[in-house]
XYZ file of C-alpha atoms in Angstrom:
662
model
C -165.687 -3.032 -97.698
C -166.027 -5.317 -100.364
C -163.361 -5.316 -103.612
C -166.085 -4.438 -105.984
C -169.679 -2.648 -105.400
C -172.430 -5.202 -105.134
C -175.015 -3.919 -107.388
C -178.008 -6.099 -109.218
C -180.803 -5.154 -111.213
C -184.180 -6.918 -111.444
C -185.782 -6.972 -115.318
C -188.078 -5.228 -116.122
C -190.711 -7.985 -116.619
C -189.882 -9.608 -113.015
C -192.572 -7.962 -110.464
C -189.701 -6.017 -108.623
C -190.924 -6.496 -104.967
C -191.738 -10.023 -104.843
C -188.376 -10.489 -106.992
C -186.563 -8.985 -104.176
C -188.393 -10.381 -101.058
C -188.175 -14.255 -103.254
C -184.214 -13.454 -103.490
C -183.759 -11.796 -99.660
C -185.463 -14.720 -98.445
C -182.791 -17.237 -100.384
C -179.901 -15.231 -99.006
C -180.751 -14.644 -95.712
C -183.390 -16.744 -94.098
C -180.851 -18.553 -92.175
C -182.812 -19.391 -89.059
C -185.557 -17.596 -86.859
C -183.518 -14.258 -87.208
C -181.676 -14.278 -90.403
C -183.599 -11.444 -92.557
C -184.942 -9.839 -89.057
C -180.860 -8.665 -88.339
C -181.124 -6.679 -91.645
C -181.925 -3.350 -93.054
C -183.355 -2.455 -96.128
C -183.217 1.201 -97.870
C -186.109 1.846 -99.839
C -187.029 4.944 -101.991
C -190.763 6.343 -100.679
C -193.767 5.096 -97.748
C -195.472 3.593 -100.438
C -192.765 1.081 -101.529
C -192.275 0.141 -98.186
C -195.873 -1.123 -97.858
C -195.495 -2.736 -101.189
C -192.364 -4.584 -100.123
C -193.648 -5.463 -96.820
C -196.826 -6.951 -98.770
C -194.387 -8.796 -100.891
C -192.741 -10.414 -97.739
C -196.142 -11.625 -96.667
C -197.114 -13.273 -99.812
C -193.788 -15.010 -99.654
C -193.739 -15.800 -96.128
C -196.095 -18.150 -96.385
C -196.144 -19.252 -92.550
C -194.708 -16.284 -91.956
C -191.431 -14.757 -90.652
C -189.856 -11.982 -88.990
C -189.053 -9.070 -91.790
C -186.151 -7.198 -91.869
C -186.343 -3.194 -90.588
C -187.409 -1.115 -93.932
C -186.444 2.340 -93.508
C -187.475 5.394 -96.141
C -184.382 7.086 -97.376
C -186.357 9.945 -99.131
C -186.686 9.917 -102.960
C -186.172 13.554 -104.380
C -188.322 13.124 -107.099
C -191.470 12.306 -104.204
C -190.360 15.112 -102.132
C -190.551 12.704 -98.831
C -188.604 12.424 -95.565
C -186.005 10.362 -94.664
C -187.443 7.591 -92.286
C -186.436 7.844 -88.334
C -184.736 4.660 -88.727
C -181.580 6.464 -89.897
C -182.136 9.499 -87.520
C -180.408 9.289 -84.577
C -182.143 10.612 -82.005
C -179.034 10.395 -79.587
C -176.211 11.828 -81.978
C -173.285 14.354 -80.741
C -174.102 16.437 -82.919
C -177.534 16.792 -84.455
C -178.945 17.969 -87.400
C -181.114 21.099 -87.290
C -184.525 20.294 -88.029
C -186.399 21.051 -91.186
C -188.787 23.440 -91.594
C -192.718 23.295 -91.784
C -193.411 22.796 -95.822
C -196.423 25.514 -94.939
C -194.624 27.821 -92.998
C -191.503 27.976 -95.490
C -194.116 28.582 -97.959
C -196.224 31.694 -96.363
C -192.098 33.002 -95.638
C -190.784 32.925 -99.105
C -194.916 34.514 -100.446
C -193.946 36.716 -97.511
C -189.987 37.532 -99.298
C -191.514 37.694 -102.649
C -193.861 40.369 -101.646
C -190.930 42.692 -99.661
C -188.129 42.470 -102.457
C -188.333 43.414 -106.038
C -185.772 44.403 -108.645
C -185.398 48.161 -109.325
C -188.456 49.112 -112.155
C -190.655 45.611 -111.785
C -194.229 45.665 -110.403
C -194.233 44.423 -107.377
C -195.978 40.691 -106.946
C -198.683 40.404 -104.086
C -201.304 38.462 -102.683
C -202.128 34.943 -104.015
C -199.318 35.946 -107.124
C -196.836 35.538 -104.631
C -198.216 32.510 -102.774
C -198.183 30.702 -106.204
C -194.989 32.041 -107.035
C -193.680 31.089 -103.461
C -194.412 26.962 -104.181
C -192.116 27.344 -107.245
C -189.364 29.156 -105.475
C -189.425 25.977 -103.079
C -188.734 23.591 -106.079
C -186.005 25.722 -107.245
C -184.430 25.750 -103.607
C -184.974 22.068 -102.991
C -183.426 21.201 -106.870
C -180.415 23.645 -105.618
C -179.802 21.281 -102.501
C -180.384 18.157 -104.638
C -178.125 18.667 -107.132
C -175.879 20.772 -104.371
C -175.244 23.479 -106.670
C -173.803 26.075 -103.828
C -176.005 29.912 -104.726
C -172.352 31.154 -105.683
C -172.751 28.913 -108.636
C -176.081 31.605 -109.661
C -173.307 34.434 -109.981
C -171.278 32.652 -111.698
C -173.138 32.652 -115.081
C -174.726 35.874 -114.654
C -172.386 36.992 -117.651
C -174.253 34.677 -119.951
C -177.840 35.503 -119.615
C -177.608 38.712 -122.241
C -179.521 36.808 -125.243
C -182.514 35.713 -122.780
C -186.094 37.398 -123.115
C -186.806 40.405 -121.047
C -188.790 38.510 -119.158
C -186.726 35.801 -118.048
C -183.733 38.375 -117.538
C -186.658 40.111 -114.893
C -187.251 36.949 -113.230
C -183.462 35.585 -113.210
C -182.928 39.086 -111.344
C -185.941 38.551 -108.582
C -184.805 34.897 -108.044
C -181.163 36.124 -107.589
C -182.686 38.758 -105.090
C -184.711 36.009 -103.117
C -181.662 33.270 -102.400
C -179.393 35.924 -101.181
C -181.811 36.837 -98.465
C -183.696 33.385 -97.716
C -180.683 31.904 -95.671
C -180.677 34.385 -93.172
C -184.367 34.359 -93.050
C -184.028 30.773 -92.842
C -181.226 30.714 -89.964
C -183.094 33.232 -87.678
C -185.862 30.296 -87.541
C -183.673 28.001 -86.342
C -184.084 24.963 -89.126
C -182.982 24.165 -92.455
C -184.662 23.053 -95.712
C -185.745 19.872 -95.662
C -183.785 18.654 -98.914
C -180.971 19.977 -97.487
C -181.393 18.055 -93.840
C -181.778 15.243 -95.756
C -178.453 15.304 -97.929
C -176.676 16.216 -94.169
C -178.415 13.051 -92.821
C -177.657 10.743 -95.996
C -174.456 12.000 -95.546
C -173.664 11.136 -91.732
C -174.967 7.654 -92.854
C -172.823 6.951 -95.680
C -169.617 8.266 -93.467
C -170.613 6.122 -90.475
C -171.010 2.702 -92.596
C -167.660 3.530 -94.227
C -166.029 4.090 -91.088
C -167.295 1.102 -89.717
C -169.308 -1.401 -91.496
C -173.003 -2.690 -90.002
C -172.521 -6.711 -89.104
C -176.316 -6.805 -90.710
C -176.996 -7.182 -94.134
C -178.204 -3.469 -95.775
C -180.048 -3.568 -98.980
C -180.777 -0.546 -100.811
C -183.828 -1.641 -103.235
C -185.791 0.319 -105.642
C -183.919 3.724 -105.373
C -183.667 5.715 -109.038
C -183.391 8.995 -107.829
C -179.562 10.310 -109.208
C -179.356 13.155 -106.273
C -175.272 13.140 -105.453
C -176.430 12.448 -102.095
C -178.248 9.322 -102.418
C -175.766 8.140 -105.152
C -172.912 8.369 -102.312
C -174.651 6.189 -100.246
C -175.825 3.912 -102.679
C -171.877 3.317 -103.418
C -171.733 3.117 -99.522
C -173.790 0.383 -99.711
C -172.598 -1.380 -102.580
C -169.147 -1.314 -100.904
C -169.922 -3.432 -97.699
C -169.178 -6.514 -96.446
C -173.006 -7.476 -96.491
C -174.203 -4.546 -98.589
C -175.990 -4.712 -102.238
C -177.930 -2.336 -104.155
C -180.786 -3.596 -106.560
C -181.831 -1.580 -109.180
C -185.260 -1.775 -110.674
C -185.320 -2.163 -114.420
C -182.120 -1.387 -115.883
C -181.720 -2.578 -119.457
C -178.837 -4.825 -119.292
C -179.106 -6.199 -123.133
C -178.955 -2.409 -124.536
C -176.383 -2.164 -126.953
C -172.847 -0.491 -126.216
C -173.737 1.785 -128.733
C -177.315 3.061 -127.682
C -176.355 2.987 -124.079
C -173.516 5.799 -125.290
C -176.784 7.694 -127.489
C -178.503 8.344 -124.301
C -175.824 11.200 -123.464
C -173.054 12.305 -121.029
C -173.342 11.790 -117.724
C -171.778 14.976 -117.026
C -172.817 17.357 -119.949
C -170.965 20.660 -121.231
C -173.792 23.522 -121.154
C -171.514 25.330 -123.737
C -172.072 22.026 -125.958
C -175.838 21.486 -127.222
C -174.676 18.991 -129.095
C -173.980 16.906 -126.187
C -177.581 17.405 -124.166
C -178.649 14.052 -122.753
C -181.541 12.124 -123.678
C -183.626 12.681 -120.609
C -186.837 11.777 -121.860
C -185.591 7.879 -122.631
C -186.499 5.767 -119.531
C -183.151 4.472 -119.126
C -181.497 8.032 -118.894
C -181.980 8.630 -115.103
C -180.555 5.017 -113.983
C -177.622 5.765 -116.410
C -177.088 9.188 -114.662
C -177.333 7.558 -111.075
C -174.819 5.121 -112.192
C -172.519 7.752 -113.408
C -172.410 9.311 -109.912
C -172.263 6.066 -108.356
C -168.686 5.457 -110.585
C -170.237 2.027 -111.643
C -170.280 0.679 -115.059
C -173.319 -1.217 -116.640
C -171.272 -3.891 -116.942
C -170.909 -4.072 -113.284
C -174.286 -4.559 -112.550
C -175.430 -8.331 -112.146
C -178.877 -9.646 -112.878
C -181.071 -10.427 -110.024
C -182.003 -14.249 -110.196
C -185.057 -14.793 -108.313
C -188.241 -15.082 -109.823
C -191.930 -14.561 -108.534
C -195.285 -16.048 -109.428
C -196.403 -12.608 -110.604
C -193.779 -12.292 -113.444
C -194.351 -11.413 -117.268
C -192.641 -13.215 -120.127
C -188.900 -12.690 -120.413
C -189.900 -11.942 -124.300
C -191.550 -8.711 -123.229
C -188.367 -7.272 -122.190
C -186.593 -6.815 -125.707
C -189.746 -5.702 -127.189
C -189.322 -2.910 -124.674
C -185.653 -2.136 -125.577
C -187.051 -1.935 -128.879
C -189.834 0.369 -128.071
C -187.821 2.951 -126.433
C -184.418 2.763 -128.824
C -182.882 6.303 -129.688
C -184.279 8.184 -132.626
C -180.817 7.067 -134.235
C -181.421 3.593 -133.712
C -185.184 3.332 -134.743
C -183.877 1.209 -137.690
C -184.041 -1.804 -135.654
C -187.353 -2.390 -135.858
C -186.849 -3.293 -139.745
C -184.634 -5.783 -138.981
C -186.609 -7.033 -135.780
C -188.450 -10.706 -135.708
C -192.126 -11.047 -135.066
C -193.260 -9.173 -131.771
C -196.377 -10.845 -131.637
C -194.688 -13.412 -129.104
C -193.593 -10.674 -127.325
C -196.998 -8.875 -127.032
C -198.935 -12.252 -126.114
C -201.152 -11.401 -123.163
C -201.395 -7.139 -124.073
C -204.466 -6.425 -125.502
C -206.002 -2.575 -126.414
C -209.246 -0.760 -126.411
C -210.282 2.887 -127.480
C -213.456 4.743 -126.344
C -215.117 7.299 -127.816
C -214.650 9.871 -124.467
C -213.547 9.814 -120.699
C -216.855 8.607 -119.617
C -217.222 5.733 -121.586
C -213.243 4.628 -120.791
C -214.245 4.530 -117.150
C -217.124 2.620 -117.498
C -215.200 -0.288 -119.581
C -212.187 0.060 -117.327
C -214.964 -0.728 -114.401
C -216.625 -3.546 -116.513
C -212.662 -5.183 -116.619
C -212.203 -4.779 -113.149
C -215.531 -6.330 -111.906
C -215.001 -9.201 -114.057
C -211.639 -10.174 -112.450
C -213.544 -10.705 -109.356
C -215.402 -13.609 -111.140
C -211.492 -15.044 -110.841
C -210.787 -16.521 -107.557
C -207.828 -14.740 -106.175
C -206.954 -12.869 -108.845
C -206.052 -9.345 -108.925
C -206.649 -5.724 -110.992
C -204.816 -2.966 -110.904
C -205.661 0.478 -112.566
C -202.467 2.490 -113.124
C -202.770 6.151 -114.731
C -201.848 9.366 -113.672
C -205.209 10.667 -114.794
C -206.672 11.318 -111.097
C -210.076 12.562 -112.956
C -210.322 9.217 -114.547
C -209.391 7.413 -111.630
C -212.319 9.209 -110.020
C -214.577 8.030 -112.509
C -213.288 4.555 -112.302
C -213.925 4.241 -108.843
C -217.567 5.981 -108.668
C -218.447 3.429 -111.755
C -217.336 0.509 -109.208
C -219.354 1.900 -106.382
C -222.606 1.439 -108.276
C -221.623 -2.534 -107.459
C -220.948 -1.550 -103.952
C -217.639 -2.433 -104.721
C -215.306 -0.001 -102.690
C -211.722 0.363 -104.258
C -209.234 2.794 -102.642
C -207.158 5.322 -105.306
C -203.819 5.214 -103.814
C -202.722 7.851 -105.296
C -204.855 9.987 -102.569
C -207.171 12.743 -103.031
C -206.613 16.824 -103.085
C -207.864 17.652 -99.547
C -209.871 20.374 -101.506
C -212.102 17.831 -103.078
C -212.909 15.890 -100.095
C -216.455 16.536 -98.203
C -214.901 18.899 -95.492
C -212.315 20.461 -97.821
C -214.772 21.330 -100.633
C -217.358 22.953 -98.183
C -214.407 25.653 -97.314
C -213.306 26.143 -100.252
C -217.003 26.706 -101.318
C -217.490 28.725 -98.474
C -214.249 30.709 -98.994
C -215.613 31.848 -102.354
C -219.074 32.853 -100.728
C -217.416 35.204 -98.174
C -215.073 36.992 -100.819
C -217.976 37.341 -102.910
C -221.705 37.007 -101.847
C -223.828 35.072 -104.424
C -227.038 33.149 -103.781
C -226.161 30.392 -105.955
C -223.259 30.416 -104.064
C -225.692 30.599 -100.993
C -227.886 28.198 -101.547
C -225.005 25.357 -102.569
C -223.585 26.135 -98.982
C -226.589 25.850 -96.844
C -227.433 22.691 -98.840
C -223.840 21.046 -98.862
C -224.170 17.639 -96.991
C -221.897 18.070 -94.067
C -224.028 21.514 -92.893
C -226.630 20.466 -90.696
C -225.801 16.881 -90.717
C -228.201 14.415 -88.257
C -230.892 15.202 -86.322
C -232.815 18.604 -87.753
C -231.458 17.773 -91.186
C -234.625 17.158 -92.801
C -236.305 20.307 -91.512
C -233.007 22.563 -92.495
C -233.291 21.375 -95.904
C -236.781 22.197 -96.318
C -235.869 25.405 -95.362
C -233.193 26.096 -97.693
C -235.691 24.631 -100.548
C -237.990 27.507 -99.779
C -235.394 29.643 -99.450
C -234.309 29.145 -103.090
C -237.711 29.788 -104.194
C -237.789 32.736 -103.107
C -234.483 33.626 -104.597
C -235.824 33.019 -107.953
C -236.857 35.851 -110.060
C -235.486 39.354 -111.109
C -235.261 42.346 -108.952
C -232.730 40.503 -106.295
C -230.404 43.476 -104.467
C -226.938 41.747 -104.396
C -225.677 41.431 -100.698
C -227.238 40.194 -97.463
C -229.265 42.904 -97.086
C -230.548 42.277 -100.254
C -231.802 38.470 -99.884
C -233.151 39.724 -96.307
C -235.195 42.537 -98.057
C -236.768 39.825 -100.152
C -237.401 37.063 -97.763
C -239.451 40.054 -95.504
C -241.265 40.436 -98.283
C -242.469 37.151 -99.304
C -243.079 36.927 -95.558
C -245.272 39.925 -95.312
C -247.331 39.100 -98.506
C -247.536 35.929 -96.977
C -249.013 37.152 -93.876
C -251.778 39.023 -95.352
C -252.563 35.793 -97.068
C -252.370 33.581 -94.325
C -249.375 31.942 -94.912
C -247.474 30.747 -92.185
C -244.482 28.603 -93.993
C -243.277 31.661 -95.545
C -243.293 33.572 -92.314
C -241.189 30.553 -90.817
C -238.799 31.379 -93.676
C -237.986 34.967 -92.792
C -237.220 34.571 -89.508
C -235.090 31.024 -90.196
C -233.390 33.265 -92.849
C -232.507 35.989 -90.001
C -231.010 33.126 -88.001
C -228.646 31.910 -91.058
C -227.568 35.858 -91.792
C -227.020 36.801 -88.313
C -224.661 33.645 -87.883
C -222.770 33.649 -91.195
C -222.527 37.566 -91.476
C -220.969 37.563 -87.760
C -218.463 35.041 -88.861
C -217.463 36.028 -92.104
C -217.290 40.285 -91.301
C -213.788 40.043 -91.804
C -214.002 38.986 -95.594
C -217.022 42.050 -95.770
C -215.640 45.053 -94.595
C -213.750 44.319 -97.910
C -210.066 45.401 -96.985
C -206.897 44.014 -96.099
C -206.728 41.587 -93.537
C -204.234 39.400 -92.000
C -204.409 36.179 -93.238
C -204.728 34.548 -89.482
C -208.370 36.610 -88.805
C -209.475 35.633 -92.450
C -209.205 31.635 -91.838
C -210.253 32.338 -87.881
C -213.412 33.343 -89.856
C -214.094 30.920 -91.828
C -213.442 28.533 -89.026
C -215.927 30.115 -86.981
C -218.126 29.920 -90.005
C -217.454 26.107 -90.280
C -218.065 25.733 -86.585
C -221.613 27.709 -87.153
C -222.612 25.594 -90.096
C -221.510 22.244 -89.178
C -220.299 21.869 -85.876
C -218.089 19.336 -85.386
C -218.699 17.552 -88.478
C -216.192 19.224 -90.745
C -213.050 18.388 -88.699
C -214.145 14.682 -88.241
C -213.135 11.822 -90.508
C -209.481 11.234 -92.234
C -210.108 14.513 -94.444
C -211.883 16.415 -91.839
C -208.565 15.687 -89.309
C -206.192 16.542 -92.177
C -207.704 19.969 -93.121
C -207.892 20.336 -88.935
C -203.890 20.164 -88.436
C -203.471 22.384 -91.767
C -205.313 24.969 -89.919
C -203.663 24.625 -87.233
C -200.110 24.735 -89.271
C -201.016 27.916 -90.527
C -202.159 29.188 -87.084
C -198.565 28.358 -85.950
C -196.878 29.768 -88.737
C -198.630 33.329 -87.902
C -196.269 36.235 -88.762
C -194.247 33.915 -91.014
C -196.298 35.091 -93.811
C -197.402 37.829 -95.936
C -198.808 40.742 -93.469
C -201.780 41.677 -95.259
C -203.957 39.705 -97.753
C -206.961 40.853 -99.573
C -210.081 39.111 -99.014
C -210.859 38.317 -102.482
C -207.587 36.462 -102.908
C -207.695 34.181 -100.005
C -209.656 31.615 -101.635
C -207.523 31.385 -104.614
C -204.591 30.994 -102.164
C -206.508 28.757 -99.775
C -207.749 26.731 -103.094
C -203.617 26.388 -104.425
C -202.802 25.404 -100.680
C -205.234 22.753 -100.966
C -204.642 21.300 -104.006
C -201.319 20.175 -102.439
C -202.177 18.426 -99.763
C -203.245 14.810 -100.825
C -205.549 12.810 -98.652
C -204.429 9.393 -98.721
C -207.637 6.710 -97.426
C -206.820 4.490 -94.483
C -206.533 0.757 -94.934
C -209.524 -1.149 -95.686
C -210.631 -0.760 -99.390
C -211.094 -4.046 -101.703
C -208.284 -6.413 -101.313
C -207.700 -7.387 -105.191
C -208.635 -4.380 -107.330
C -206.700 -1.559 -106.764
C -206.219 1.805 -108.437
C -202.722 3.050 -108.509
C -200.856 6.214 -109.574
C -197.812 6.043 -111.557
C -195.449 6.193 -108.140
C -197.551 3.913 -106.648
C -197.508 1.028 -109.287
C -193.354 1.265 -109.509
C -192.842 -1.630 -107.550
C -195.460 -3.523 -107.286
C -198.037 -5.799 -110.008
C -201.466 -7.446 -110.411
C -202.734 -10.117 -112.207
C -204.300 -7.716 -114.541
C -202.614 -4.660 -115.117
C -205.091 -1.574 -117.188
C -202.999 1.162 -118.299
C -205.680 3.748 -118.433
C -205.539 6.913 -120.268
C -203.002 6.744 -122.761
C -202.999 9.374 -124.587
C -200.958 12.960 -125.461
C -201.235 15.251 -122.341
C -202.263 12.534 -120.060
C -199.395 9.969 -120.357
C -196.859 11.265 -119.562
C -198.611 14.446 -117.826
C -198.098 17.759 -119.541
C -195.304 19.639 -117.710
C -195.964 22.892 -116.398
C -193.356 25.674 -117.137
C -191.153 26.900 -114.181
C -191.874 30.318 -113.739
C -188.510 30.939 -112.389
C -186.132 29.263 -114.458
C -185.660 29.353 -118.104
C -184.796 25.980 -120.001
C -181.401 27.285 -120.630
C -180.487 28.771 -117.148
C -181.512 25.497 -115.840
C -178.894 23.924 -118.557
C -175.952 26.104 -117.037
C -176.329 25.675 -113.761
C -176.406 21.839 -114.238
C -180.531 21.403 -113.089
C -182.459 18.398 -114.531
C -184.685 19.670 -117.707
C -188.492 18.840 -116.832
C -188.179 16.298 -120.105
C -186.589 14.158 -116.974
C -190.056 13.782 -115.902
C -191.180 12.248 -118.805
C -188.290 9.764 -118.696
C -189.366 8.852 -115.460
C -192.526 8.117 -116.410
C -191.932 5.883 -119.520
C -189.727 3.570 -117.212
C -193.039 3.506 -114.816
C -194.985 2.612 -117.876
C -192.092 0.363 -118.878
C -192.698 -1.473 -115.589
C -196.228 -1.704 -115.837
C -196.542 -2.904 -119.457
C -194.050 -5.629 -118.363
C -196.515 -7.928 -116.435
C -198.312 -11.216 -117.466
C -201.385 -9.668 -118.533
C -202.123 -5.693 -119.948
C -204.655 -3.931 -121.210
C -204.043 -0.451 -122.667
C -206.764 1.882 -123.208
C -207.254 5.230 -124.058
């Protein structure tokens, strides 16, 4: 181990991935295998892709890259890469439970256990609360807070509102039962497994330091297990930690004003300033046992860096409240804003059109790249649609919820229709682009249009029988007049009604049924409508995988679900399944979320949707833990996500050419 930890920070104005690659090539590219013998630890799969692309840009003629391993950023909820998970370990760590199976088990636990005098929570409400309960369990693992700590603060809850006390009692009950329930499956929580795996890697490297160089780069999550691993890497003979955008020039008194690393819950005045973009880095350094003065500045630069004057301006921009008087004494900030412009639009539609025009204009400049960075998924979709009018296909690397893809939208539409028969939903369902796609599609649409006309007008009786009665009535009347087309609609509808009503019979019964039965009914109906069409392509395969995972978890979730609740459960589940596009989008135009933009940069950075409640995104309240309880437990306040978003904004704003839109 080294006498002093080796920790660097790449300044905020530098393009992190490219500066990292340039610096590592200068240090370790000694011979053909110099870099190939090393290991780089990165926070996420997205960061790995960014660093890999940066090495390709920096190599010119090509080189053998080091191994890139993901250590699983807690904020991104990603698993540890297999590169650190030895398959031949003498004492293997139990596998992590599947996320869907865990949610179903937690929903069943919520249904079965209720505090005395409290109303039972069932169905879709239990399924939605199970997601929040899983986050609480993961956060306890991340912060390494033992369940016994929950009992230690019991006496301090008397001042809370009644609904928070009821929520607390339910949480205690569930967490007391969850370990035994989980142990019976032979699995452990993924956050717990990540902590154990990182601890094993850290202990192994301390006992026997690796001969190769090891670099931990871009990691900013301050979870204790990650902090210990980073300290181990910093102490290795050939190890180093490279942090993103640590402000080394911030005055010591301002750094202290960010608050303590270990706040005393009994001293409200000592609450940390978690909304500041530097606080999470201060917390990480504190848990690593490293002072900011021990962190060195990364020397390497890249062609994609922003101006050096941008960093002092950002430090001034985010000064703690007690130090905002610095603005009055600051010099002219105009040189710091060279290359920065702003655009204000009347509404979201105009903003999307304006951003699309800016990105399209960049294609007229050879080799130049542009990226939209925004946490607003709707804005990103509108920009992508606007660019498609020029036949420019841009991938939104943050992904798209499964429920918004064509197969997912069809499934949700089918579930809503199955739970509540509605003629409008029926026509939308039968006319969906995936239904009867291919040969015969035009004839099918002709019949759908005829059915739409038949169902218009007053007096329609709801339900399958009502539609059949209307088509029979029209067919009989038309038969007397000699209109064969109306007779054909009656025969066609009889075939449709027989096929769909049979498949969706479990919903029509109107009584609670096992989720597997309702899911199977939707699967059969999709097969009747589309054949294999709903299960092909990137999103179709993802939906098929979701069905398979739910089928494998049979018996773990709620025993019975009301048909009326099932569409809500399905929509909630699919909203958490993000479908990222395969490679093949435009090579020079990009749409990034905040996480995707964290370590990479384009020539033109468009920061879109800079409106209140959109950037940073509004935080949803925690249904399980009141803010005061979170402080007493030592969990991060929800406001820390605002600080992370501010850090992401600073990294993007420090680029050479920036446009801010709102």
